[in-house]
Every structure is written in C-alpha cells, then in structure tokens.
Amino acid sequence: MKAIHGRYALSSIALAGALMALGSSGSALAGPRESSGGVQAKIEYCETCHGDRGQGFYGYYAIPRLAGQQTGYLENQLRDFSSGMRHTAIMSPIARSVSPSMYGAIAAHFHAMNSAPLGGGSGGNAALGRDIFMNGIPESNVPACWACHGADAHGSRDIPRLAGQLPSYLINTLSNWYQQRGTKSEHGYSALMVPTTHNLTRAQMAAVAAYVSGLH
Amino acid sequence: MKQTGLTVASLAISLLAAGPLHAQQAEGNYLATLFHATPASVPDHNCVICGPATPLYSPPPDASYPLALLPLPGANGPPVKNCTFCHGVSAQGLAVAPRLAGQRAAYIQKELGAFRNHSRDNPYSALYMWNAVPNLHPETARALADYFSREAPQAAADGNRALVDQGRVLYQQGEPQANIVTCVVCHGPDAQGVGAIPRLAGLSYSYLKRRLEQWSQGYHQTAKPMPQVTQSLSAEQIDALASYLSFLDDRAASR
C-alpha cells in the first residue's frame, strides 16, 4: 500500500512538472490552473453532473456513477484525463481544472458514498451477464470479470467498481475502450481490457451491463 | 404586429386565469364559447380547462417520425388551440409564452405536472399556467405533448449576435476553472435535448434568459440540477448562452 502511495506521489510530482513545462511553452494544456473556491466547491461541481449522492445521471450522455468507486481508480482517471492519456471532450478540460492536490479528497468523498443503483435498462440478458461475469467466455478468450473486479463487483484500489454503474455508460465504455482509453495509460490496468472488450459482442456487453448495474 | 400579438396573448391569458369561474359552466358563459369545441351541455366536450370526459386522441405508437408542420388535429384530436392562443401560431412561442414546437414530449408532460403541483413556481408560470392545467386530463396532456413535439421548430434568432461565440464556448465546454458545468452533457451537442431534458435550440432569448436567471432567484428548485448549474453564471454569461441558443437551429445542424 505504501509503495502504491509512493508511486502516486512521484508521478504527481512528475506530472505537475510536465504541466508547468508545457504551460510555459504555451501548449494547449496551458491556461489558468487555479480554481476558485477550493476542494469543497470542486466536489459540489462534480456532484452537479454526477449527482449529489454520486449516483450518476442520465443526460444526453450517460454520466457515470462515482458513489463507492475505488479511490485509486478515480485518481488515475483524473490524472489520465488531465494528461490526455484518456480523452473525452467533456472530462478532459474539467480534469485539467482540478489541482492534483485535490485528487485524494475528491476520490475519498465519492468512495464513501453508498447510494442505491440508479437503474435503467440495458436491453441485455442479466442471467447471461451473470454467467459471463462469473465464468468468462473461454472460447472467446474473455476472462471472468469477477477475477479482477471482485465477486461483488466492488473492485479494489486501481480496479474500478462496476456494481450499480449506469448500464448505458458500461456499454459505451466497453464498446469504445480502445478509442477512449487505448493502451496508453501509465496508471492502472486499462490496457488489460483491450483484448477483452474486443472479443465481446454487443449483446454480451449489454448482458454484463444488465447484471452488474443491478448489483449494490 | 408584435403589439397585436401581445394583446391577444394577454387576453387569452386573462381568460385562462379565470379558470375557476369557467368550472361553474354558467349558461352563456363567454369562456365556454371560447374554449369548448361543442357547447358545454354536450357531455364529451373537448376542453383543456375542464378536461375531456374520455381520452379523445391516441397518438400514433411510433414517436420517431420526422418533425413537420402539422395540420391542426381534427375534432377528435387534442385541443391544441387552447395552447396556441398564448404560445403562438403553430406553437412557435409568442410574447412571454415559450415555443412548444419541437419540444421533447416527455419534458412537456413533466412540466405540465410541475404546473399542476406548483413546483414550477416562476412568476409567469404561477400567473398563467397554474390556472391552465388543474383539470387537464393526463391523456390529453400526453396527446398535446406528443402533438407539439412533432411540430417543426423555428429558431427565434432574437439574441445578441455579438455574444454567439462566447455562448457557444460556454455551452460546449462550461468553464471548469469557475466550476461552471457544460450544457452539452445533458442537453446534447446541438441542444436538441433528450427524453425529459428539454430542447433549447432556437428558444427565444428572453425566455432562456429569464429561466436561467430565475433558478438563482429561488424559483423552480425541484428542477435538479439546474439551480446548482446556474448559480455560478454571471449576468453576462447568461446573456451569451441565451443569445447563442436563440440562433441555434439544431435541425439545420444535423442535416
């Protein structure tokens, strides 16, 4: 555990250094880094879209649940959005407005929440999803999800919680893995998911989403 | 022209506000002649104030057909004229009454419920809409929402053109440093809305501006997360957003 913290601290320093260098060279990443209102204001800013109980929200795009999410995973995502290793038009500029010193407090805040799943169907077969989650699909080289994400789908450290996540967000994530997260992440285990997501059919993704979105 | 429109709107509005009187259905009541398709003595009259005795109109099951300029529904259709008195010809909006044409059906239905339970308590809502909906049959509300959602919307295009670029950036990206969220994540890339989240593209500048201002003034606090979304917006930013959206023709954008 200590080793992990050490690694984070080191990479935060490296990242901050890199951003400063980019800032002074006038890169697109440059801009006002200071955010108004401190960490509490930033948490409320997150909650505006992700829900005041962190439960997620169905907007035009599905806004993912953060409640109960693993702190290591949340911090990694903020870091990757900020550095451009994970990219979405919405979250990337937002993550760049969050000081790395706030990551820990924001992650801890959402990790402590335990709201009920938001629900919303995926159109998938939850029984098939449970089978894939528990046994994988050996003929397609898809490993059992629970082996990493845990039998309760709560994840651990860098491995995300899936339980209670919005089904449409799960399907979107699984079907865009390579485009959005690719193999580039320096943190966590994003690259591990590339072959797995490649081998899942749309119906199998919907089935897994139907199953894990109902877990609490 | 605008003056005439205003007069017609305020006439219709003051008549609507007299709803309780109408409920008495007095013989020869002027309101009865205005709102009833048939005389009040006929039991299955077609009236937005009283509500129909039975569901009069079943919208087609497929709501995904393209938006179009619709013919007025026939005698068995929903009583759209009761809405268009104030909301304007083909419901394109008039004076303080917003455009309904092209609005999301689920949103219209939700707002009709919010007028009914008074949770949408903005001044004009309380003044006009609270009195227009108490006797609206849920089936009729559904039929009206379906009808107006299929009407082709036209952009009001009445904001300040000089603020359009500023408004576009704010709409698409928000301002993360000031903890201002993006609009695009819920209202969509062309502000077309989805489900019960309203279409904003092409609504009138004054309506958009008023709504954005009134959340921070304490109105309509049930419309989460909008009270929180708007609290960090400056007057200038509201001006820019309302201007940008008023010119936005999302149907042209997606063609």
mmCIF file with all atom_site columns, C-alpha atoms in Angstrom, chain A residues 72-189:
data_model
loop_
_atom_site.group_PDB
_atom_site.id
_atom_site.type_symbol
_atom_site.label_atom_id
_atom_site.label_alt_id
_atom_site.label_comp_id
_atom_site.label_asym_id
_atom_site.label_entity_id
_atom_site.label_seq_id
_atom_site.pdbx_PDB_ins_code
_atom_site.Cartn_x
_atom_site.Cartn_y
_atom_site.Cartn_z
_atom_site.occupancy
_atom_site.B_iso_or_equiv
_atom_site.pdbx_formal_charge
_atom_site.auth_seq_id
_atom_site.auth_comp_id
_atom_site.auth_asym_id
_atom_site.auth_atom_id
_atom_site.pdbx_PDB_model_num
ATOM 1   C CA . GLY A 1 72  ? -7.072  4.545   -6.834  1.00 0.00 ? 72  GLY A CA 1
ATOM 2   C CA . TYR A 1 73  ? -9.222  4.262   -9.935  1.00 0.00 ? 73  TYR A CA 1
ATOM 3   C CA . LEU A 1 74  ? -10.734 7.746   -9.522  1.00 0.00 ? 74  LEU A CA 1
ATOM 4   C CA . GLU A 1 75  ? -7.351  9.363   -9.029  1.00 0.00 ? 75  GLU A CA 1
ATOM 5   C CA . ASN A 1 76  ? -5.927  7.520   -12.031 1.00 0.00 ? 76  ASN A CA 1
ATOM 6   C CA . GLN A 1 77  ? -8.783  8.711   -14.244 1.00 0.00 ? 77  GLN A CA 1
ATOM 7   C CA . LEU A 1 78  ? -8.372  12.333  -13.169 1.00 0.00 ? 78  LEU A CA 1
ATOM 8   C CA . ARG A 1 79  ? -4.673  12.047  -13.873 1.00 0.00 ? 79  ARG A CA 1
ATOM 9   C CA . ASP A 1 80  ? -5.176  10.399  -17.257 1.00 0.00 ? 80  ASP A CA 1
ATOM 10  C CA . PHE A 1 81  ? -7.867  12.873  -18.345 1.00 0.00 ? 81  PHE A CA 1
ATOM 11  C CA . SER A 1 82  ? -5.608  15.688  -17.285 1.00 0.00 ? 82  SER A CA 1
ATOM 12  C CA . SER A 1 83  ? -2.586  14.362  -19.162 1.00 0.00 ? 83  SER A CA 1
ATOM 13  C CA . GLY A 1 84  ? -4.586  13.393  -22.250 1.00 0.00 ? 84  GLY A CA 1
ATOM 14  C CA . MET A 1 85  ? -3.987  9.659   -21.898 1.00 0.00 ? 85  MET A CA 1
ATOM 15  C CA . ARG A 1 86  ? -7.707  9.223   -21.556 1.00 0.00 ? 86  ARG A CA 1
ATOM 16  C CA . HIS A 1 87  ? -9.720  11.701  -23.544 1.00 0.00 ? 87  HIS A CA 1
ATOM 17  C CA . THR A 1 88  ? -13.303 12.879  -23.669 1.00 0.00 ? 88  THR A CA 1
ATOM 18  C CA . ALA A 1 89  ? -14.322 16.343  -24.811 1.00 0.00 ? 89  ALA A CA 1
ATOM 19  C CA . ILE A 1 90  ? -16.184 16.901  -21.574 1.00 0.00 ? 90  ILE A CA 1
ATOM 20  C CA . MET A 1 91  ? -13.973 15.437  -18.847 1.00 0.00 ? 91  MET A CA 1
ATOM 21  C CA . SER A 1 92  ? -10.545 16.373  -20.186 1.00 0.00 ? 92  SER A CA 1
ATOM 22  C CA . PRO A 1 93  ? -10.833 20.157  -19.669 1.00 0.00 ? 93  PRO A CA 1
ATOM 23  C CA . ILE A 1 94  ? -12.609 19.556  -16.374 1.00 0.00 ? 94  ILE A CA 1
ATOM 24  C CA . ALA A 1 95  ? -9.840  17.343  -15.031 1.00 0.00 ? 95  ALA A CA 1
ATOM 25  C CA . ARG A 1 96  ? -7.282  19.982  -16.011 1.00 0.00 ? 96  ARG A CA 1
ATOM 26  C CA . SER A 1 97  ? -9.091  22.444  -13.753 1.00 0.00 ? 97  SER A CA 1
ATOM 27  C CA . VAL A 1 98  ? -8.600  20.151  -10.755 1.00 0.00 ? 98  VAL A CA 1
ATOM 28  C CA . SER A 1 99  ? -5.389  20.591  -8.852  1.00 0.00 ? 99  SER A CA 1
ATOM 29  C CA . PRO A 1 100 ? -3.637  17.226  -8.262  1.00 0.00 ? 100 PRO A CA 1
ATOM 30  C CA . SER A 1 101 ? -3.596  18.149  -4.571  1.00 0.00 ? 101 SER A CA 1
ATOM 31  C CA . MET A 1 102 ? -7.409  17.780  -4.607  1.00 0.00 ? 102 MET A CA 1
ATOM 32  C CA . TYR A 1 103 ? -7.473  14.295  -6.131  1.00 0.00 ? 103 TYR A CA 1
ATOM 33  C CA . GLY A 1 104 ? -7.265  12.471  -2.816  1.00 0.00 ? 104 GLY A CA 1
ATOM 34  C CA . ALA A 1 105 ? -10.076 14.400  -1.141  1.00 0.00 ? 105 ALA A CA 1
ATOM 35  C CA . ILE A 1 106 ? -12.382 14.156  -4.160  1.00 0.00 ? 106 ILE A CA 1
ATOM 36  C CA . ALA A 1 107 ? -11.776 10.410  -4.534  1.00 0.00 ? 107 ALA A CA 1
ATOM 37  C CA . ALA A 1 108 ? -12.304 9.776   -0.818  1.00 0.00 ? 108 ALA A CA 1
ATOM 38  C CA . HIS A 1 109 ? -15.533 11.790  -0.856  1.00 0.00 ? 109 HIS A CA 1
ATOM 39  C CA . PHE A 1 110 ? -17.129 9.727   -3.622  1.00 0.00 ? 110 PHE A CA 1
ATOM 40  C CA . HIS A 1 111 ? -15.693 6.440   -2.386  1.00 0.00 ? 111 HIS A CA 1
ATOM 41  C CA . ALA A 1 112 ? -17.522 6.945   0.918   1.00 0.00 ? 112 ALA A CA 1
ATOM 42  C CA . MET A 1 113 ? -20.925 7.260   -0.757  1.00 0.00 ? 113 MET A CA 1
ATOM 43  C CA . ASN A 1 114 ? -23.211 4.247   -0.889  1.00 0.00 ? 114 ASN A CA 1
ATOM 44  C CA . SER A 1 115 ? -26.295 5.283   -2.844  1.00 0.00 ? 115 SER A CA 1
ATOM 45  C CA . ALA A 1 116 ? -28.629 2.777   -4.440  1.00 0.00 ? 116 ALA A CA 1
ATOM 46  C CA . PRO A 1 117 ? -28.105 1.921   -8.120  1.00 0.00 ? 117 PRO A CA 1
ATOM 47  C CA . LEU A 1 118 ? -29.805 4.363   -10.460 1.00 0.00 ? 118 LEU A CA 1
ATOM 48  C CA . GLY A 1 119 ? -31.173 1.569   -12.639 1.00 0.00 ? 119 GLY A CA 1
ATOM 49  C CA . GLY A 1 120 ? -32.227 1.986   -16.242 1.00 0.00 ? 120 GLY A CA 1
ATOM 50  C CA . GLY A 1 121 ? -32.248 -0.955  -18.579 1.00 0.00 ? 121 GLY A CA 1
ATOM 51  C CA . SER A 1 122 ? -29.536 -2.054  -20.970 1.00 0.00 ? 122 SER A CA 1
ATOM 52  C CA . GLY A 1 123 ? -31.720 -4.330  -23.035 1.00 0.00 ? 123 GLY A CA 1
ATOM 53  C CA . GLY A 1 124 ? -29.336 -7.116  -22.079 1.00 0.00 ? 124 GLY A CA 1
ATOM 54  C CA . ASN A 1 125 ? -29.921 -10.521 -20.574 1.00 0.00 ? 125 ASN A CA 1
ATOM 55  C CA . ALA A 1 126 ? -28.872 -10.282 -16.902 1.00 0.00 ? 126 ALA A CA 1
ATOM 56  C CA . ALA A 1 127 ? -28.686 -14.062 -16.492 1.00 0.00 ? 127 ALA A CA 1
ATOM 57  C CA . LEU A 1 128 ? -26.255 -14.326 -19.404 1.00 0.00 ? 128 LEU A CA 1
ATOM 58  C CA . GLY A 1 129 ? -24.391 -11.351 -17.930 1.00 0.00 ? 129 GLY A CA 1
ATOM 59  C CA . ARG A 1 130 ? -24.024 -13.136 -14.616 1.00 0.00 ? 130 ARG A CA 1
ATOM 60  C CA . ASP A 1 131 ? -22.674 -16.187 -16.426 1.00 0.00 ? 131 ASP A CA 1
ATOM 61  C CA . ILE A 1 132 ? -20.067 -14.107 -18.282 1.00 0.00 ? 132 ILE A CA 1
ATOM 62  C CA . PHE A 1 133 ? -19.192 -12.240 -15.078 1.00 0.00 ? 133 PHE A CA 1
ATOM 63  C CA . MET A 1 134 ? -18.658 -15.452 -13.107 1.00 0.00 ? 134 MET A CA 1
ATOM 64  C CA . ASN A 1 135 ? -17.220 -17.768 -15.797 1.00 0.00 ? 135 ASN A CA 1
ATOM 65  C CA . GLY A 1 136 ? -15.978 -15.612 -18.647 1.00 0.00 ? 136 GLY A CA 1
ATOM 66  C CA . ILE A 1 137 ? -16.303 -16.835 -22.223 1.00 0.00 ? 137 ILE A CA 1
ATOM 67  C CA . PRO A 1 138 ? -13.440 -19.319 -22.652 1.00 0.00 ? 138 PRO A CA 1
ATOM 68  C CA . GLU A 1 139 ? -13.990 -19.843 -26.383 1.00 0.00 ? 139 GLU A CA 1
ATOM 69  C CA . SER A 1 140 ? -13.584 -16.065 -26.954 1.00 0.00 ? 140 SER A CA 1
ATOM 70  C CA . ASN A 1 141 ? -10.689 -15.639 -24.529 1.00 0.00 ? 141 ASN A CA 1
ATOM 71  C CA . VAL A 1 142 ? -12.831 -13.424 -22.290 1.00 0.00 ? 142 VAL A CA 1
ATOM 72  C CA . PRO A 1 143 ? -11.776 -13.874 -18.677 1.00 0.00 ? 143 PRO A CA 1
ATOM 73  C CA . ALA A 1 144 ? -14.246 -13.928 -15.801 1.00 0.00 ? 144 ALA A CA 1
ATOM 74  C CA . CYS A 1 145 ? -14.874 -10.333 -14.713 1.00 0.00 ? 145 CYS A CA 1
ATOM 75  C CA . TRP A 1 146 ? -15.011 -11.197 -11.032 1.00 0.00 ? 146 TRP A CA 1
ATOM 76  C CA . ALA A 1 147 ? -11.397 -12.378 -11.049 1.00 0.00 ? 147 ALA A CA 1
ATOM 77  C CA . CYS A 1 148 ? -10.288 -8.727  -11.046 1.00 0.00 ? 148 CYS A CA 1
ATOM 78  C CA . HIS A 1 149 ? -13.419 -6.733  -10.219 1.00 0.00 ? 149 HIS A CA 1
ATOM 79  C CA . GLY A 1 150 ? -14.378 -8.971  -7.285  1.00 0.00 ? 150 GLY A CA 1
ATOM 80  C CA . ALA A 1 151 ? -17.357 -11.245 -6.789  1.00 0.00 ? 151 ALA A CA 1
ATOM 81  C CA . ASP A 1 152 ? -19.429 -8.271  -5.584  1.00 0.00 ? 152 ASP A CA 1
ATOM 82  C CA . ALA A 1 153 ? -18.097 -6.117  -8.488  1.00 0.00 ? 153 ALA A CA 1
ATOM 83  C CA . HIS A 1 154 ? -16.826 -3.544  -5.991  1.00 0.00 ? 154 HIS A CA 1
ATOM 84  C CA . GLY A 1 155 ? -13.311 -3.523  -7.463  1.00 0.00 ? 155 GLY A CA 1
ATOM 85  C CA . SER A 1 156 ? -10.246 -2.691  -5.404  1.00 0.00 ? 156 SER A CA 1
ATOM 86  C CA . ARG A 1 157 ? -7.629  0.069   -5.488  1.00 0.00 ? 157 ARG A CA 1
ATOM 87  C CA . ASP A 1 158 ? -6.911  0.723   -9.192  1.00 0.00 ? 158 ASP A CA 1
ATOM 88  C CA . ILE A 1 159 ? -9.580  -1.681  -10.417 1.00 0.00 ? 159 ILE A CA 1
ATOM 89  C CA . PRO A 1 160 ? -12.935 0.034   -10.712 1.00 0.00 ? 160 PRO A CA 1
ATOM 90  C CA . ARG A 1 161 ? -16.175 -0.794  -9.014  1.00 0.00 ? 161 ARG A CA 1
ATOM 91  C CA . LEU A 1 162 ? -18.779 -1.843  -11.564 1.00 0.00 ? 162 LEU A CA 1
ATOM 92  C CA . ALA A 1 163 ? -21.653 -2.506  -9.156  1.00 0.00 ? 163 ALA A CA 1
ATOM 93  C CA . GLY A 1 164 ? -24.536 -0.103  -9.699  1.00 0.00 ? 164 GLY A CA 1
ATOM 94  C CA . GLN A 1 165 ? -22.922 1.629   -12.656 1.00 0.00 ? 165 GLN A CA 1
ATOM 95  C CA . LEU A 1 166 ? -25.291 3.019   -15.321 1.00 0.00 ? 166 LEU A CA 1
ATOM 96  C CA . PRO A 1 167 ? -25.818 0.298   -17.941 1.00 0.00 ? 167 PRO A CA 1
ATOM 97  C CA . SER A 1 168 ? -25.580 2.652   -20.922 1.00 0.00 ? 168 SER A CA 1
ATOM 98  C CA . TYR A 1 169 ? -22.297 4.024   -19.553 1.00 0.00 ? 169 TYR A CA 1
ATOM 99  C CA . LEU A 1 170 ? -20.943 0.490   -19.187 1.00 0.00 ? 170 LEU A CA 1
ATOM 100 C CA . ILE A 1 171 ? -21.894 -0.432  -22.748 1.00 0.00 ? 171 ILE A CA 1
ATOM 101 C CA . ASN A 1 172 ? -20.421 2.790   -24.104 1.00 0.00 ? 172 ASN A CA 1
ATOM 102 C CA . THR A 1 173 ? -17.190 2.231   -22.171 1.00 0.00 ? 173 THR A CA 1
ATOM 103 C CA . LEU A 1 174 ? -16.820 -1.383  -23.263 1.00 0.00 ? 174 LEU A CA 1
ATOM 104 C CA . SER A 1 175 ? -17.536 -0.595  -26.900 1.00 0.00 ? 175 SER A CA 1
ATOM 105 C CA . ASN A 1 176 ? -15.178 2.400   -27.072 1.00 0.00 ? 176 ASN A CA 1
ATOM 106 C CA . TRP A 1 177 ? -12.351 1.102   -24.952 1.00 0.00 ? 177 TRP A CA 1
ATOM 107 C CA . TYR A 1 178 ? -9.594  1.323   -27.490 1.00 0.00 ? 178 TYR A CA 1
ATOM 108 C CA . GLN A 1 179 ? -10.634 4.757   -28.827 1.00 0.00 ? 179 GLN A CA 1
ATOM 109 C CA . GLN A 1 180 ? -11.083 6.339   -25.418 1.00 0.00 ? 180 GLN A CA 1
ATOM 110 C CA . ARG A 1 181 ? -8.546  4.628   -23.191 1.00 0.00 ? 181 ARG A CA 1
ATOM 111 C CA . GLY A 1 182 ? -6.374  2.747   -25.649 1.00 0.00 ? 182 GLY A CA 1
ATOM 112 C CA . THR A 1 183 ? -3.232  1.112   -24.418 1.00 0.00 ? 183 THR A CA 1
ATOM 113 C CA . LYS A 1 184 ? -1.627  4.320   -23.327 1.00 0.00 ? 184 LYS A CA 1
ATOM 114 C CA . SER A 1 185 ? -2.470  4.556   -19.669 1.00 0.00 ? 185 SER A CA 1
ATOM 115 C CA . GLU A 1 186 ? 0.539   4.639   -17.397 1.00 0.00 ? 186 GLU A CA 1
ATOM 116 C CA . HIS A 1 187 ? -1.681  4.077   -14.396 1.00 0.00 ? 187 HIS A CA 1
ATOM 117 C CA . GLY A 1 188 ? -3.923  1.220   -13.533 1.00 0.00 ? 188 GLY A CA 1
ATOM 118 C CA . TYR A 1 189 ? -4.680  -1.613  -15.854 1.00 0.00 ? 189 TYR A CA 1
#
